[in-house]
mmCIF file of C-alpha atoms in Angstrom:
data_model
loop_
_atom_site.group_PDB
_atom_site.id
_atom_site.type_symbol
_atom_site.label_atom_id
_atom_site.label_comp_id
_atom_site.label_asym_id
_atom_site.label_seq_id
_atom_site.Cartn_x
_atom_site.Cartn_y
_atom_site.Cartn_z
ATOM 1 C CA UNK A 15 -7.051 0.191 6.659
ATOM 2 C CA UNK A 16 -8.341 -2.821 4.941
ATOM 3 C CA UNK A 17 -6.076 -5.475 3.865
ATOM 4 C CA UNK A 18 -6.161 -5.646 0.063
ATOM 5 C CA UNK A 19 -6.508 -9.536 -0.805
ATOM 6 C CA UNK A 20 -7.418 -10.952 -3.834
ATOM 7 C CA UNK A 21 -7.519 -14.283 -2.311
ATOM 8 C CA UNK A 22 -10.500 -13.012 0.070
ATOM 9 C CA UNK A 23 -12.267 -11.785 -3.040
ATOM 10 C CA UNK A 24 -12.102 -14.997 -4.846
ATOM 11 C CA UNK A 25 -12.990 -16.863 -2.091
ATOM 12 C CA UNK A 26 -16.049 -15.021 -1.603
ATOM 13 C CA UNK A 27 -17.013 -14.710 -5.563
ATOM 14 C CA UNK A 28 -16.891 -18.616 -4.795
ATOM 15 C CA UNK A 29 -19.108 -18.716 -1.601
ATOM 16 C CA UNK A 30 -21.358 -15.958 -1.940
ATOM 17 C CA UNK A 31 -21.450 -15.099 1.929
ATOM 18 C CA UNK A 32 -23.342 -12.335 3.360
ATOM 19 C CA UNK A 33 -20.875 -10.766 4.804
ATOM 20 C CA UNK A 34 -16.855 -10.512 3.882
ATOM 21 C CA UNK A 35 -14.535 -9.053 6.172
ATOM 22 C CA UNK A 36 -10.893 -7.944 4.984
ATOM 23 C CA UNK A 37 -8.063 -8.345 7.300
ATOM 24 C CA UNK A 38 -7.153 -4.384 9.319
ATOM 25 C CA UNK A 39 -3.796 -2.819 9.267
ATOM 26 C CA UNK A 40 -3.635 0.766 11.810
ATOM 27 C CA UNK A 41 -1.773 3.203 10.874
ATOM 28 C CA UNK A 42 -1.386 6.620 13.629
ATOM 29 C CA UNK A 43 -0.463 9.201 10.893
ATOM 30 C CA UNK A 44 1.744 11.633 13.552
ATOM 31 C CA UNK A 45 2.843 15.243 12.634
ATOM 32 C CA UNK A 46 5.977 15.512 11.229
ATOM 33 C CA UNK A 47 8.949 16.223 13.824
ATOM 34 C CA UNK A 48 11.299 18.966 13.832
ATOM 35 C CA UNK A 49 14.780 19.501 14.517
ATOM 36 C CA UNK A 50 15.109 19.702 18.682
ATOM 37 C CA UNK A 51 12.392 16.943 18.795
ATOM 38 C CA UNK A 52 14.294 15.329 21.302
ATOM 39 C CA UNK A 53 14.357 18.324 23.237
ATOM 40 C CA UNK A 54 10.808 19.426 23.095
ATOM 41 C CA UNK A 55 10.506 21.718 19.895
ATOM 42 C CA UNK A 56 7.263 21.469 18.531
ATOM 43 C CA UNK A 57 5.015 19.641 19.657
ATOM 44 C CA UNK A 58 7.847 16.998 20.109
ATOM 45 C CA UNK A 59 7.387 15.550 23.272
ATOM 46 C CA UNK A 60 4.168 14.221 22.447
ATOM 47 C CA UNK A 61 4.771 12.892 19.017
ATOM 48 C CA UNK A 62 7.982 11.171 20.303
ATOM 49 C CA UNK A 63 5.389 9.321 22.963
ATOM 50 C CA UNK A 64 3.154 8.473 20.082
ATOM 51 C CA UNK A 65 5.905 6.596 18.136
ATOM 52 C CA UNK A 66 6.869 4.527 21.114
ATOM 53 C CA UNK A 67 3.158 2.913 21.375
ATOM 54 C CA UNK A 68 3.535 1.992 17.671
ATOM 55 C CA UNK A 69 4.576 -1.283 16.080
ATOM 56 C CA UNK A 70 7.124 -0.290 13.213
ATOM 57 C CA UNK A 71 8.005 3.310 11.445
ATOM 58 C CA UNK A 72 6.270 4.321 8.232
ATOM 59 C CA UNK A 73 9.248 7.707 6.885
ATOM 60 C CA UNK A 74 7.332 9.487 4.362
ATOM 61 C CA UNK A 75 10.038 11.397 2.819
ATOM 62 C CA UNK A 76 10.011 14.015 0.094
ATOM 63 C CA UNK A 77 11.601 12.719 -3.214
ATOM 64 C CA UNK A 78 10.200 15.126 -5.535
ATOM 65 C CA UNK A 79 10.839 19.282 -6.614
ATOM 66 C CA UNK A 80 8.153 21.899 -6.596
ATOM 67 C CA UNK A 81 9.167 25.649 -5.709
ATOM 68 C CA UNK A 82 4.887 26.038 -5.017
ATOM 69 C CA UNK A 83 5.614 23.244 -2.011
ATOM 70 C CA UNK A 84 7.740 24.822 0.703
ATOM 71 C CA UNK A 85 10.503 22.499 2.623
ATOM 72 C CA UNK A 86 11.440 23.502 5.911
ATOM 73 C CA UNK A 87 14.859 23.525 4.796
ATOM 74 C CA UNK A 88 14.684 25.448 1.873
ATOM 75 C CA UNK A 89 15.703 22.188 -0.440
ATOM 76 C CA UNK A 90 15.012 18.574 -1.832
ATOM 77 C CA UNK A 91 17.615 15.822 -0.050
ATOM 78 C CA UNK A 92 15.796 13.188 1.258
ATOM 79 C CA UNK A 93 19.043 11.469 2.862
ATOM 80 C CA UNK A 94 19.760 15.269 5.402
ATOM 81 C CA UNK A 95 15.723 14.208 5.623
ATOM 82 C CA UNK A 96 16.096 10.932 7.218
ATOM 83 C CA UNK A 97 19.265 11.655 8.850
ATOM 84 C CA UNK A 98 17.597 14.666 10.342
ATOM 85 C CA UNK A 99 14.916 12.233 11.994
ATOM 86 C CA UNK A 100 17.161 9.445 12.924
ATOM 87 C CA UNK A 101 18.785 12.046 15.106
ATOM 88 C CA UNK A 102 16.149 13.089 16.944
ATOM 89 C CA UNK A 103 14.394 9.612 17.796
ATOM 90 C CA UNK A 104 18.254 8.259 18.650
ATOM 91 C CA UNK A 105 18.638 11.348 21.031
ATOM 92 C CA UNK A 106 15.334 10.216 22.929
ATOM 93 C CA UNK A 107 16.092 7.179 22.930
ATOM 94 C CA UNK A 108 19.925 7.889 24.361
ATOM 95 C CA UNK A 109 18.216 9.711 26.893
ATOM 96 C CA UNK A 110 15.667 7.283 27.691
ATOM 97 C CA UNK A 111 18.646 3.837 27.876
ATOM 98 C CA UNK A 112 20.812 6.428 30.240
ATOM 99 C CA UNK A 113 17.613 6.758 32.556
ATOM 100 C CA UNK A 114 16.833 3.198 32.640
ATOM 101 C CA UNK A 115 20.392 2.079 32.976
ATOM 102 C CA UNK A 116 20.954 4.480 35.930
ATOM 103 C CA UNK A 117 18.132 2.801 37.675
ATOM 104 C CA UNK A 118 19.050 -1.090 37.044
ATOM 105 C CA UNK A 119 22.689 0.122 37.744
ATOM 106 C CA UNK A 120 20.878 1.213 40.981
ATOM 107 C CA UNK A 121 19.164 -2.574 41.534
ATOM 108 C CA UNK A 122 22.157 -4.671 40.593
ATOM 109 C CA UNK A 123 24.060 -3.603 43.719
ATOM 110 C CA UNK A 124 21.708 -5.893 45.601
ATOM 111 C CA UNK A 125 23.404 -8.959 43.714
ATOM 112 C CA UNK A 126 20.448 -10.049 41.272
ATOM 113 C CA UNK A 127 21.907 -11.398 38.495
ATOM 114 C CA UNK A 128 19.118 -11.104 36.054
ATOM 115 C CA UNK A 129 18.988 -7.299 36.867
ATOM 116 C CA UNK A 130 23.024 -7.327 36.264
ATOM 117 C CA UNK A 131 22.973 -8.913 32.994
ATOM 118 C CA UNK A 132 19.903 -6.137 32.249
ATOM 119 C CA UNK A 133 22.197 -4.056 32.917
ATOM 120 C CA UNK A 134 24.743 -5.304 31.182
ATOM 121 C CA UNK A 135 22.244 -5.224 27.941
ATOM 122 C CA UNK A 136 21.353 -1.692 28.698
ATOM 123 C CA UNK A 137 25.041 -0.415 28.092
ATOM 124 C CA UNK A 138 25.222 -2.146 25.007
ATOM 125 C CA UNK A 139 22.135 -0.360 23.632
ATOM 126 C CA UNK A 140 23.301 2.718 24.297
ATOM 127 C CA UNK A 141 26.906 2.610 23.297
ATOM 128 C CA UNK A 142 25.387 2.053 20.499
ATOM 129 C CA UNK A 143 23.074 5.145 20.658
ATOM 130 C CA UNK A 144 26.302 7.119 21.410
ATOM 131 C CA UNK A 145 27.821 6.042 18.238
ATOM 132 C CA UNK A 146 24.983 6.959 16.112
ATOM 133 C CA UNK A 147 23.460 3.585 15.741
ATOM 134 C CA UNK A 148 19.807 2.439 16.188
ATOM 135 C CA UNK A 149 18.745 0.301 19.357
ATOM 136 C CA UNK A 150 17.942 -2.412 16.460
ATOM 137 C CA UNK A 151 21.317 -2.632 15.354
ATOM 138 C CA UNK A 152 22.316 -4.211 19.151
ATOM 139 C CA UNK A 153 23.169 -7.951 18.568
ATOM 140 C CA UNK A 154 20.318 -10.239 20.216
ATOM 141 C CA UNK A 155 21.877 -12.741 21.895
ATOM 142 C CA UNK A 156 18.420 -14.939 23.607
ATOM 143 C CA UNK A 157 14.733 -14.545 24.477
ATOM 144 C CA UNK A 158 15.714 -12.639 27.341
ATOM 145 C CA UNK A 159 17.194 -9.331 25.425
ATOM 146 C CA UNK A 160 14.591 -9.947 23.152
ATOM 147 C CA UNK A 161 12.207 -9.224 25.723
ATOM 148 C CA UNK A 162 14.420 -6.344 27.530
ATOM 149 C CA UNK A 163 14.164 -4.819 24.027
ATOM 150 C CA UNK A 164 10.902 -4.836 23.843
ATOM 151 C CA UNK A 165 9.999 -3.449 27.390
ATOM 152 C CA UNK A 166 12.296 -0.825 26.737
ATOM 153 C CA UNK A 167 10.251 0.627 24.139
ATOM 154 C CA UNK A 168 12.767 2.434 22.228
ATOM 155 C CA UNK A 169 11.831 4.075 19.261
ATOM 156 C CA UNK A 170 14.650 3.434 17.035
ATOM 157 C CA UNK A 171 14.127 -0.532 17.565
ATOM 158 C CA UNK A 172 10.983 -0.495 15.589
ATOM 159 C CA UNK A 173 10.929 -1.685 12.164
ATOM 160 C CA UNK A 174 11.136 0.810 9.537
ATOM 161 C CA UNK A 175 9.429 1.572 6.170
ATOM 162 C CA UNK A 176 10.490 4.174 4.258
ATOM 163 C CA UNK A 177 7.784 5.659 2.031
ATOM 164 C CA UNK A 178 9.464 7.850 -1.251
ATOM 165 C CA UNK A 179 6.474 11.097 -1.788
ATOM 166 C CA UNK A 180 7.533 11.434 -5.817
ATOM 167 C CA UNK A 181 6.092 13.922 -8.512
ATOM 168 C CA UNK A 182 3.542 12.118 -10.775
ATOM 169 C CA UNK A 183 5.937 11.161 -13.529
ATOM 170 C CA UNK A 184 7.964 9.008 -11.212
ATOM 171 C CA UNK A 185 5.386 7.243 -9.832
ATOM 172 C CA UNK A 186 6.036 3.842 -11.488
ATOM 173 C CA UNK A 187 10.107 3.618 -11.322
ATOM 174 C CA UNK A 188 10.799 6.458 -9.426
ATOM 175 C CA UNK A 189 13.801 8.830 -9.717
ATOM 176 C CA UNK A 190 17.749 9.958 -8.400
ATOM 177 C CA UNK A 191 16.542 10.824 -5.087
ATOM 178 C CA UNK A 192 14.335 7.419 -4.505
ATOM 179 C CA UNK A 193 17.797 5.569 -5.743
ATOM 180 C CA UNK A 194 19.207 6.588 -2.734
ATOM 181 C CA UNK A 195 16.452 6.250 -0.346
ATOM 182 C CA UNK A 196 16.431 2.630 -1.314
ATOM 183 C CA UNK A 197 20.613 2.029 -1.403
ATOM 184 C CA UNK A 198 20.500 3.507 2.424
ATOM 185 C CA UNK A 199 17.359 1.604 2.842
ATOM 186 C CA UNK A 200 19.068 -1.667 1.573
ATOM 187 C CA UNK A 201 21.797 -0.617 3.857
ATOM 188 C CA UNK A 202 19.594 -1.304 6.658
ATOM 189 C CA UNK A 203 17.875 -3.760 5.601
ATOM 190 C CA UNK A 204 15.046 -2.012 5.599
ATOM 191 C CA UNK A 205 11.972 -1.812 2.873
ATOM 192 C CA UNK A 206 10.950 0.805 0.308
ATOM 193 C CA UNK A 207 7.856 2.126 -1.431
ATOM 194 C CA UNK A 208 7.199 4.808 -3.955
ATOM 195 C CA UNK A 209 3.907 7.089 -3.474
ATOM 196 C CA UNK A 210 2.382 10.307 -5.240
ATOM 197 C CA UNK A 211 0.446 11.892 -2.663
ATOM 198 C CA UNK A 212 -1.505 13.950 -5.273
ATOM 199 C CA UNK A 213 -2.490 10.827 -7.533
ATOM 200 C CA UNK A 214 -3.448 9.366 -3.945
ATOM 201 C CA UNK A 215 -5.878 12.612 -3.006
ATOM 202 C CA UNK A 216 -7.233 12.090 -6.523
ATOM 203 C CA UNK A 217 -7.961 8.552 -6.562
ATOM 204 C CA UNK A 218 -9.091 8.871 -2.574
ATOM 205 C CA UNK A 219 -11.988 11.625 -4.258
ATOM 206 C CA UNK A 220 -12.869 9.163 -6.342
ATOM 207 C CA UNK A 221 -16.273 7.331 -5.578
ATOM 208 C CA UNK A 222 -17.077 4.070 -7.724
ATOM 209 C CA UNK A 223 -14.408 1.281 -8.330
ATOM 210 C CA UNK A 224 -14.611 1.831 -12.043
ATOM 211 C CA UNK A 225 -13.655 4.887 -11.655
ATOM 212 C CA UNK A 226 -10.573 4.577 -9.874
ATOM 213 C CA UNK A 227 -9.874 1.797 -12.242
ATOM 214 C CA UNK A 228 -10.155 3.816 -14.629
ATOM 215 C CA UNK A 229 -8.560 6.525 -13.583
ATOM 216 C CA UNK A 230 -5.229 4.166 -12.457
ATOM 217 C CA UNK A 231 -4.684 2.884 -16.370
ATOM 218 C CA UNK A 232 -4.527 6.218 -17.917
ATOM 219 C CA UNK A 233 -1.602 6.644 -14.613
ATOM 220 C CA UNK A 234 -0.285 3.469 -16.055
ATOM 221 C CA UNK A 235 -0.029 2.178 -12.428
ATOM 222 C CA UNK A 236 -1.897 -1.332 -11.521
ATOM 223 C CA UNK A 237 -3.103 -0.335 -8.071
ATOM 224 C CA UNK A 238 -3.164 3.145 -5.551
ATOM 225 C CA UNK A 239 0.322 3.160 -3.730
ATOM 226 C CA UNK A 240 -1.516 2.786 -0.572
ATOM 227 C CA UNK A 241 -1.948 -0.593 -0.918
ATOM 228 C CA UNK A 242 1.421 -1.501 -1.179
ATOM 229 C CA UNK A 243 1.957 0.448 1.297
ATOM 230 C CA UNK A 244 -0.470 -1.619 3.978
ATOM 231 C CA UNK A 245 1.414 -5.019 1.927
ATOM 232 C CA UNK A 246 4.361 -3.522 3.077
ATOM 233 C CA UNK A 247 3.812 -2.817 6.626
ATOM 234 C CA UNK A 248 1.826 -6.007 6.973
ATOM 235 C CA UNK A 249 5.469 -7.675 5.802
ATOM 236 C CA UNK A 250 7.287 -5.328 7.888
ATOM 237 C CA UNK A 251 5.541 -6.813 10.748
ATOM 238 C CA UNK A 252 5.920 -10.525 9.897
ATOM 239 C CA UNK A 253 2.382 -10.778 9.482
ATOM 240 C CA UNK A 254 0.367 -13.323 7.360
ATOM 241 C CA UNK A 255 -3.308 -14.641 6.771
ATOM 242 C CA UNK A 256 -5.697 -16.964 7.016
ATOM 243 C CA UNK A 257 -9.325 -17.269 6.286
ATOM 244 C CA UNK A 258 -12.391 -18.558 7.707
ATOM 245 C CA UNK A 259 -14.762 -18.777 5.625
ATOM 246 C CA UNK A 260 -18.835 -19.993 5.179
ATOM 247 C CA UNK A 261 -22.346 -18.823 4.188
ATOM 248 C CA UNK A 262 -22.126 -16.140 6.852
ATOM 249 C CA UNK A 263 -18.862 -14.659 6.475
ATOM 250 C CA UNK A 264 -15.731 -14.769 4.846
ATOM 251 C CA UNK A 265 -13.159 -13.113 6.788
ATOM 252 C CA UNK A 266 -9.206 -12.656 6.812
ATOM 253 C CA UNK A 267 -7.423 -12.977 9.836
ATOM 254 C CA UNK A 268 -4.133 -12.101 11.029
ATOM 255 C CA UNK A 269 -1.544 -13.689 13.014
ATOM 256 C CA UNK A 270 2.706 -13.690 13.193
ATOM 257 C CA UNK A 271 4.340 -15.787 10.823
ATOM 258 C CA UNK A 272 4.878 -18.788 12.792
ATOM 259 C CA UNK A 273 1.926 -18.720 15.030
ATOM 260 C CA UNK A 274 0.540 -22.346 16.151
ATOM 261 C CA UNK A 275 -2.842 -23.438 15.329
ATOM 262 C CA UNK A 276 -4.029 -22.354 18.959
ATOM 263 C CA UNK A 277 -3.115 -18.827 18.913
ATOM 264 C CA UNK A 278 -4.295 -18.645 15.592
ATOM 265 C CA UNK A 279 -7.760 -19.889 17.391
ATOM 266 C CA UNK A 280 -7.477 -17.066 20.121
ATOM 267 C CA UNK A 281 -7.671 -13.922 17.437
ATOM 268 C CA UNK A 282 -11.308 -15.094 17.007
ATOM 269 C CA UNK A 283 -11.903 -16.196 20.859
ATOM 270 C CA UNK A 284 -10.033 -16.658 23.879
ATOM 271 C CA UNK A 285 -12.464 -19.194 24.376
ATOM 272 C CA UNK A 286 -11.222 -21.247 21.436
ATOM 273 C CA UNK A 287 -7.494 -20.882 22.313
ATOM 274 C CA UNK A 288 -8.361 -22.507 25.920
ATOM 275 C CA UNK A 289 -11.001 -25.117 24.571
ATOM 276 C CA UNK A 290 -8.785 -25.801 21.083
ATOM 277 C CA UNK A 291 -9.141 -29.541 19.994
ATOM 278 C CA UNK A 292 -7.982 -29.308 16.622
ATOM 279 C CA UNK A 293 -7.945 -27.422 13.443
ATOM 280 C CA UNK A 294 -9.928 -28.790 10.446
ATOM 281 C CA UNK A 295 -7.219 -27.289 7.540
ATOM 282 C CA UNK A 296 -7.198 -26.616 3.749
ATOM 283 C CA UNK A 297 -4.247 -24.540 1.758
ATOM 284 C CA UNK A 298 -5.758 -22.097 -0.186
ATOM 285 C CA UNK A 299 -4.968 -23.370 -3.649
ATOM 286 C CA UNK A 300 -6.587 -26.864 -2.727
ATOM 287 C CA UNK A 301 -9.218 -24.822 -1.909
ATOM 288 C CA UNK A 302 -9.574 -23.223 -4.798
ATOM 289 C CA UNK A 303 -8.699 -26.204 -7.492
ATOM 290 C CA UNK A 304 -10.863 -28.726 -5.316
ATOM 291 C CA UNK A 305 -13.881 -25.883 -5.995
ATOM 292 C CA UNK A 306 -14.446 -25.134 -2.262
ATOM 293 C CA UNK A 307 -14.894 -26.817 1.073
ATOM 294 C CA UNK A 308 -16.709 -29.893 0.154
ATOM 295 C CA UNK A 309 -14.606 -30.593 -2.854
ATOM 296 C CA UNK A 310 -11.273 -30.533 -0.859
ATOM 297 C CA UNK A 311 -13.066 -32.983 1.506
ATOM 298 C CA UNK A 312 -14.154 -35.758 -1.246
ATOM 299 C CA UNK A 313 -10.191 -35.192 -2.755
ATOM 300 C CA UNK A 314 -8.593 -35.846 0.940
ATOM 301 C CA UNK A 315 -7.376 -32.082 0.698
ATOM 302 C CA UNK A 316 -8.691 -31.254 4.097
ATOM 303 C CA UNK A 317 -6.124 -31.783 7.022
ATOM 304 C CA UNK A 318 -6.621 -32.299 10.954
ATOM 305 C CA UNK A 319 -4.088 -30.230 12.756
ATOM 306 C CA UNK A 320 -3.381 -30.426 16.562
ATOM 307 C CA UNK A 321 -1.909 -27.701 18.767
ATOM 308 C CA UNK A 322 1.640 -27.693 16.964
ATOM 309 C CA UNK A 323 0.540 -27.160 13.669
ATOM 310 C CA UNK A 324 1.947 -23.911 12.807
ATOM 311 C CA UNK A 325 -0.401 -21.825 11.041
ATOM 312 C CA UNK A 326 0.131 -21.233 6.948
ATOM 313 C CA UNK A 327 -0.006 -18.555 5.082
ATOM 314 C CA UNK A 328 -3.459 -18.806 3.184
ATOM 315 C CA UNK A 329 -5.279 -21.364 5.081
ATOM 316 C CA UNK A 330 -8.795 -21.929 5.230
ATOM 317 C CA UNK A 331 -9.553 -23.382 8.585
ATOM 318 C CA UNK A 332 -12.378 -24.465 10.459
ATOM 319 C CA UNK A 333 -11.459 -24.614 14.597
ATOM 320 C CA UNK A 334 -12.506 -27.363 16.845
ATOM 321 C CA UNK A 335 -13.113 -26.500 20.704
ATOM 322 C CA UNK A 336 -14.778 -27.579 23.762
ATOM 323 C CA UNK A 337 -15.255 -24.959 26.728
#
């Protein structure tokens, strides 16, 4: 899905490039699981594979009544919902930290120490599994466990977004059920959004921007849930933007929070990462008050940035390389 960005648009109502390209956000949508997940009801197996080749965890639970819109459990409670889930992806994940603890156990005996302090990180994970606790609830103590983590691939020590499916009258504020999605959510410290799948299918049906404009005021809602949604899971994932931009093309890029002025190069090349010089900068709102590129020049505005500059939400730079 497309980034939405009002920065990109003004950038290119300024420009007038031939081309603009948003920044892209994937989303897998995965069938729901079921209870025995873990154990290979349903197509469980599978889906449970699927999750651990994702980034983060978009829960779409149901947070609204309607006896023509059958739950599998015969009634609304979005917290048995999530708990329900949790379960399952902590069971696979138990299983998973007892398989891959057996076989460091296994390697330490040869006196490694990096494999015994592996190890070591491996039981903590899944005591905390046993106790009914989510892989990202382990304390990180370096780079190292940080890594281990992450090569682990557990499911449960993915990011999560939980997305509230309401009726259309609580799109805007939501209702008693979405309260305590988001007091379990802030719990975990984890993010919540508020969606009406049906004004979603309508709006999705629609074809001409005015129309869906339209059709949001007389919702009273300012934009389709689905982009905060993809704001949401672009936060989620620590992400941010920046912009090149010219007659061509103006395009949004993503990179990490915190990237460095050469990676940021790479996501357009490998060839500029390797060959990176510098990184001819301007914040977006100098950008913007200075009139464009030329402006910002005449005013000073525009920056040279070496390899440690670390990349700012917004900016509009122009990368320097020799290969």
């Amino acid at each position: 899905m497309p980034v939405p960005d009002p920065r990109l648009d003004k950038l290119a109502e300024m420009v007038k490039p031939e081309k603009v390209i948003p920044a892209i956000i994937e989303f897998v949508d995965i069938a729901g699981l079921v209870k025995g997940a873990s154990q290979g009801e349903g197509l469980g197996n599978q889906f449970l594979s699927n999750i651990r080749q994702t980034d983060a965890i978009i829960h779409v639970v149901r947070c609204f009544e309607n006896e023509d819109v059958h739950h599998v459990e015969g009634s609304i409670n979005p917290l048995r919902d999530i708990e329900t889930i949790d379960t399952e992806l902590m069971l696979a994940d138990l299983e998973s930290a007892s398989k891959q603890l057996e076989g460091l156990i296994k390697k330490a005996r040869s006196g490694d120490k990096e494999i015994a302090a592996q190890a070591e990180f491996m039981e903590r994970v899944k005591k905390a599994l046993d106790d009914g606790n989510p892989a990202r609830s382990v304390e990180i103590k370096d780079e190292e466990e940080i890594k281990w983590l992450k090569s682990a691939q557990f499911i449960t020590a993915k990011p999560v977004l939980y997305v509230c499916n309401v009726a259309e009258e609580d799109s805007a504020k939501g209702n008693e059920q979405t309260q305590k999605v988001e007091e379990l959510a802030e719990s975990q410290g984890a993010q919540v959004v508020f969606i009406c799948a049906s004004i979603e299918s309508e709006i999705a049906q629609l074809d001409s921007v005015e129309e869906k404009a339209e059709f949001l005021e007389t919702m009273e809602l300012t934009e389709p849930g689905l982009n905060r949604i993809i704001r949401a899971g672009y936060k989620l994932l620590a992400l941010q933007t920046y912009f090149t931009v010219g007659p061509k093309e103006a395009r949004a890029w993503t990179v990490p929070v915190g990237a460095k002025a050469p990676q940021a190069a790479g996501v357009i090349h490998s060839d500029f990462e390797k060959g990176f010089i510098r990184a001819e900068t301007i914040s977006y709102n100098d950008y913007i008050s200075c009139n464009g590129e030329q402006g910002a020049k005449d005013k000073g505005k525009m920056r040279q940035e070496g390899k440690e500059y670390i990349v700012q939400d917004g900016d509009i730079i122009l990368f320097r390389f020799n290969v």
